[in-house]
XYZ file of C-alpha atoms in Angstrom:
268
model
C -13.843 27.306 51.968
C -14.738 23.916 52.880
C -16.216 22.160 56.680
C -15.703 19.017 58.049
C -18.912 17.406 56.421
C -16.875 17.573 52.874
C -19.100 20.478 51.897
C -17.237 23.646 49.772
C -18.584 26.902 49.269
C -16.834 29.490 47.004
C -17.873 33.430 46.495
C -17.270 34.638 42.859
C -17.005 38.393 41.662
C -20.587 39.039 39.809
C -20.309 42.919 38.461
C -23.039 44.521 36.853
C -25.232 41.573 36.799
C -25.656 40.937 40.949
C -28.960 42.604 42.049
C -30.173 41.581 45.526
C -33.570 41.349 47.528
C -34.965 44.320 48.961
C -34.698 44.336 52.722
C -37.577 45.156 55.167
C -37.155 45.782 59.409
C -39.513 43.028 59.453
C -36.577 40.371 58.343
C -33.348 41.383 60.092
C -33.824 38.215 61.796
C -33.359 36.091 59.044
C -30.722 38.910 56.950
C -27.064 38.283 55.953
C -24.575 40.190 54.269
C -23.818 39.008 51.006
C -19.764 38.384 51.683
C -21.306 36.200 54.685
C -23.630 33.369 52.442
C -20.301 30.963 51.979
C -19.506 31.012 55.599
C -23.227 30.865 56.557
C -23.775 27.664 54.780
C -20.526 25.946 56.041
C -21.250 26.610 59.287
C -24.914 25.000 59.011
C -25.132 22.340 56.126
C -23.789 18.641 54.775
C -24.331 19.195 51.790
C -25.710 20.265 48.472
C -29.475 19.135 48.411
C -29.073 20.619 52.384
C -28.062 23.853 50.815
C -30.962 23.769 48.145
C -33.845 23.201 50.861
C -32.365 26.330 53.000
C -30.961 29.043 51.053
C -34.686 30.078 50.529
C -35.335 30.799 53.976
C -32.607 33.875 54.340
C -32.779 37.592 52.994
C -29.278 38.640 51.314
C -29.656 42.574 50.610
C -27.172 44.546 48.812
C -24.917 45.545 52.105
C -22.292 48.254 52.087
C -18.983 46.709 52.974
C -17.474 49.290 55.795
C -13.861 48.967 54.167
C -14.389 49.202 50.405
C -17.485 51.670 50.820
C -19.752 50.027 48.662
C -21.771 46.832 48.032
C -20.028 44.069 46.371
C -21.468 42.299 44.030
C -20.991 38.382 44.020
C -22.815 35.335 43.159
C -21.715 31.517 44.929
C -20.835 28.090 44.166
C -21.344 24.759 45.795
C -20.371 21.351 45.855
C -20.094 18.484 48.299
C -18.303 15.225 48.194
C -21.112 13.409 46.490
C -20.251 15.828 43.316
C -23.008 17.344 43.387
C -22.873 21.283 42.538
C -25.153 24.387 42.369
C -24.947 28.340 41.906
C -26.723 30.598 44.236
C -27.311 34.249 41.912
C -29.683 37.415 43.515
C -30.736 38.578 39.915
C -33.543 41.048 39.478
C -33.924 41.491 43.532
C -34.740 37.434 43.723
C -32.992 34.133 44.411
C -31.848 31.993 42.036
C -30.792 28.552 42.329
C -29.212 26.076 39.425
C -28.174 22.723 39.188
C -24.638 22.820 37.976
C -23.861 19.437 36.344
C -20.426 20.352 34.882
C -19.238 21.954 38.207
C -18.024 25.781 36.872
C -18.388 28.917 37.834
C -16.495 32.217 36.507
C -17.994 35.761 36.700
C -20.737 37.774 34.763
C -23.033 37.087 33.333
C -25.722 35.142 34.996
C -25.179 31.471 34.925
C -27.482 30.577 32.780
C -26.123 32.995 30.054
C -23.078 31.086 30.394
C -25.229 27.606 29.526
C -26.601 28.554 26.754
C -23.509 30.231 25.081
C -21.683 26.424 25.709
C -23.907 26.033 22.717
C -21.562 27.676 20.297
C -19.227 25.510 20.979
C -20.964 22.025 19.806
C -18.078 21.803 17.314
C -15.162 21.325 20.297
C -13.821 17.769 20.434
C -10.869 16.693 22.819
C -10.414 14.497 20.111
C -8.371 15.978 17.029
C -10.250 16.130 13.751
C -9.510 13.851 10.468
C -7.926 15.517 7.131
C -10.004 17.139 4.667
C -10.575 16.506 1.005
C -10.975 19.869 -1.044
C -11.238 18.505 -4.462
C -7.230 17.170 -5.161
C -6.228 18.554 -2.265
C -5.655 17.299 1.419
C -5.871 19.655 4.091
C -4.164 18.097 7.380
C -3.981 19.441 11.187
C -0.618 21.538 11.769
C -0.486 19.164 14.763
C -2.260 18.004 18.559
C -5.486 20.196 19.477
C -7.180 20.346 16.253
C -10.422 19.188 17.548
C -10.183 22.201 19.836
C -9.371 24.906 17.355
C -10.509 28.262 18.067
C -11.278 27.779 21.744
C -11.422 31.050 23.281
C -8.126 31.964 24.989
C -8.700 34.953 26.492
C -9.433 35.899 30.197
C -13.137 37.439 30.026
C -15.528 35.344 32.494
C -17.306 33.991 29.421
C -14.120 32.521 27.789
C -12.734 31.221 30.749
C -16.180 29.293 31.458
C -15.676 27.745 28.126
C -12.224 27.089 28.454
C -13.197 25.307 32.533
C -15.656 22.974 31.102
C -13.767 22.669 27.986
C -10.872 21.066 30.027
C -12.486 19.490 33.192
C -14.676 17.048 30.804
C -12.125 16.129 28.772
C -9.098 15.176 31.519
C -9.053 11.379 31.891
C -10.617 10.419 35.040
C -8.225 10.537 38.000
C -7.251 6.943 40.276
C -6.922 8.637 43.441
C -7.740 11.663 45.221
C -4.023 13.145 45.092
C -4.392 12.604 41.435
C -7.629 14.453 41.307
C -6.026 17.113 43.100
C -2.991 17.408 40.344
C -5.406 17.414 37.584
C -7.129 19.778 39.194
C -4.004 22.413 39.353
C -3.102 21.240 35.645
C -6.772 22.676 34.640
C -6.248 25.445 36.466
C -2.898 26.540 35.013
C -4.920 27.663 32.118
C -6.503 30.362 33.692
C -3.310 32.031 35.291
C -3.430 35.254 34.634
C 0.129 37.101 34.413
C 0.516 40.545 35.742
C 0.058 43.458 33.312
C -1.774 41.324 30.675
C -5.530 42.557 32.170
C -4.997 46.012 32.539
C -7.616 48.922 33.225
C -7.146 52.183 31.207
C -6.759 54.371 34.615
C -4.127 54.605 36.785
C -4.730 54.721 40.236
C -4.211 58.080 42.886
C -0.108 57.341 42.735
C 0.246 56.255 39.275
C 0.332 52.924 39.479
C -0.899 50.950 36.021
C -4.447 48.750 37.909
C -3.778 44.874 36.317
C -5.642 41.969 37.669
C -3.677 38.842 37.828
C -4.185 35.288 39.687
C -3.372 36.238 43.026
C -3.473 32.518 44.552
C -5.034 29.263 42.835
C -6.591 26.752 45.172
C -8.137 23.418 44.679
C -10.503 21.205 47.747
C -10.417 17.294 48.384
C -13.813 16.693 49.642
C -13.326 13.290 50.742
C -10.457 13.835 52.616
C -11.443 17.504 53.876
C -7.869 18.642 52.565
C -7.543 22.552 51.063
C -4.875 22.898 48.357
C -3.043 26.029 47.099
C -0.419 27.823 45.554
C 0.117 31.441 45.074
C 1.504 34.303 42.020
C 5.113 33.919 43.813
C 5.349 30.151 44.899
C 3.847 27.879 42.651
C 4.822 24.890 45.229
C 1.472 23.205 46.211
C 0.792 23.730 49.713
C -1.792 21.619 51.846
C -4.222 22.268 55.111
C -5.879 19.144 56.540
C -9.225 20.605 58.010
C -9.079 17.052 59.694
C -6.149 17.687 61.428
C -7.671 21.090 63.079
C -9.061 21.540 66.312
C -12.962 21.010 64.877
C -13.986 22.785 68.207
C -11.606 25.708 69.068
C -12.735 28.666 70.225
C -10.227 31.490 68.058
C -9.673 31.949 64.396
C -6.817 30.394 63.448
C -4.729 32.279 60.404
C -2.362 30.343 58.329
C 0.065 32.551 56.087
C 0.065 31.865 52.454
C 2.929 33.881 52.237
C 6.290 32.624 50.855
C 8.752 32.845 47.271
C 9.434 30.077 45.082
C 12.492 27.888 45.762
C 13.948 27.494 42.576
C 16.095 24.214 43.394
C 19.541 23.718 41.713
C 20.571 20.809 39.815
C 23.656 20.632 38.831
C 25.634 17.637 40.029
């Protein structure tokens, strides 16, 4: 989600690795769920350094989510329209807080796991590599990418975190915000997952086969305080200006995401 002060907060799947702070009578005044931390800093901060001065001061336990019947585990992301970004991870039963220069986030592990692997990939270039001289003979690239060869291409959090920061540093810096906003969804397209190819082994209580695919993608203008999306069965980019809300109403307003792709005929 984002608020009207350009600041964006985003809750990411965090399995295995989430472990929370222990929770004491003593602090339910200052205790949150852990699905609630996105909504509890847009509905309180401007941004980032805000966020980094705060989270400190609020217990997030490991809460059993009445519909699912257990505790999810999650770790969050934040940016604001300055650019700055950090990652807020309950590891070990304690907050942690990182500076996130490069701006991604996927799932486990930890964050900084996913730092320090970046460092297997010093070899990656968006720029594709010269020819090589093996004695007489001249080895050339097949064709565009080489610099990139053997980028991981799979959809594990680790790969895809290589893959996001692969990508978003090497895109040619956008002229306007609607051209951020493309780029943004042209990134993204490498991470859309098509049903059936991430299956689990099980099947579930009516024999369904369990696949995980990308159920909607979404991208935020921070200047302009405009949400962008698109989902699995419309890939038409859809728009909410926050801006163009009622800042100050009193009810929830819902706004369907629902709809099929219009496949639009061209024949003359």
């Amino acid at each position: 989600g984002l608020n009207e002060k350009g600041l964006a907060a985003g809750m990411f799947y965090f399995p295995a690795s989430a472990r929370y702070m222990p929770y004491t009578a003593a602090d339910a005044g200052k205790t949150i769920a852990q699905w609630e931390v996105p909504s509890w800093i847009l509905e309180n901060f401007d941004s980032v350094e805000e966020v980094k001065a705060n989270i400190g001061g609020i217990v997030v336990p490991a809460v059993v989510f009445g519909g699912w019947g257990f505790a999810p585990e999650a770790h969050y992301i934040v940016h604001d329209a300055s650019g700055k970004s950090i990652v807020i991870e309950y590891t070990g039963g304690k907050l942690n807080v990182y500076d996130n220069p490069l701006g991604v986030l996927t799932n486990s592990p930890a964050f900084d796991w996913h730092m320090t692997n970046l460092r297997n990939y010093v070899n990656f270039s968006m720029t594709n590599v010269p020819p090589v001289k093996l004695g007489s003979i001249k080895l050339e690239p097949f064709g565009q990418g080489s610099g990139m060869l053997g980028l991981p291409g799979d959809f594990t959090p680790p790969s895809r975190f290589v893959r996001a920061v692969a990508f978003s540093q090497s895109v040619f810096t956008p002229k306007t915000g609607n051209d951020a906003v493309l780029e943004a969804f042209h990134v993204l397209n490498q991470f859309d997952i098509p049903k059936g190819a991430a299956r689990e082994h099980e099947k579930d209580a009516h024999g369904n086969i369990l696949a995980d695919y990308t159920i909607w993608t979404a991208a935020s203008d921070l200047k302009a305080k405009q949400y962008f999306f698109r989902t699995y069965e419309n890939s038409q980019i859809r728009m909410v200006d926050l801006m163009k809300m009622n800042l100050d109403a009193k009810d929830i307003v819902k706004i369907s995401i629902k709809g099929d792709e219009i496949i639009k005929p061209l024949n003359p």
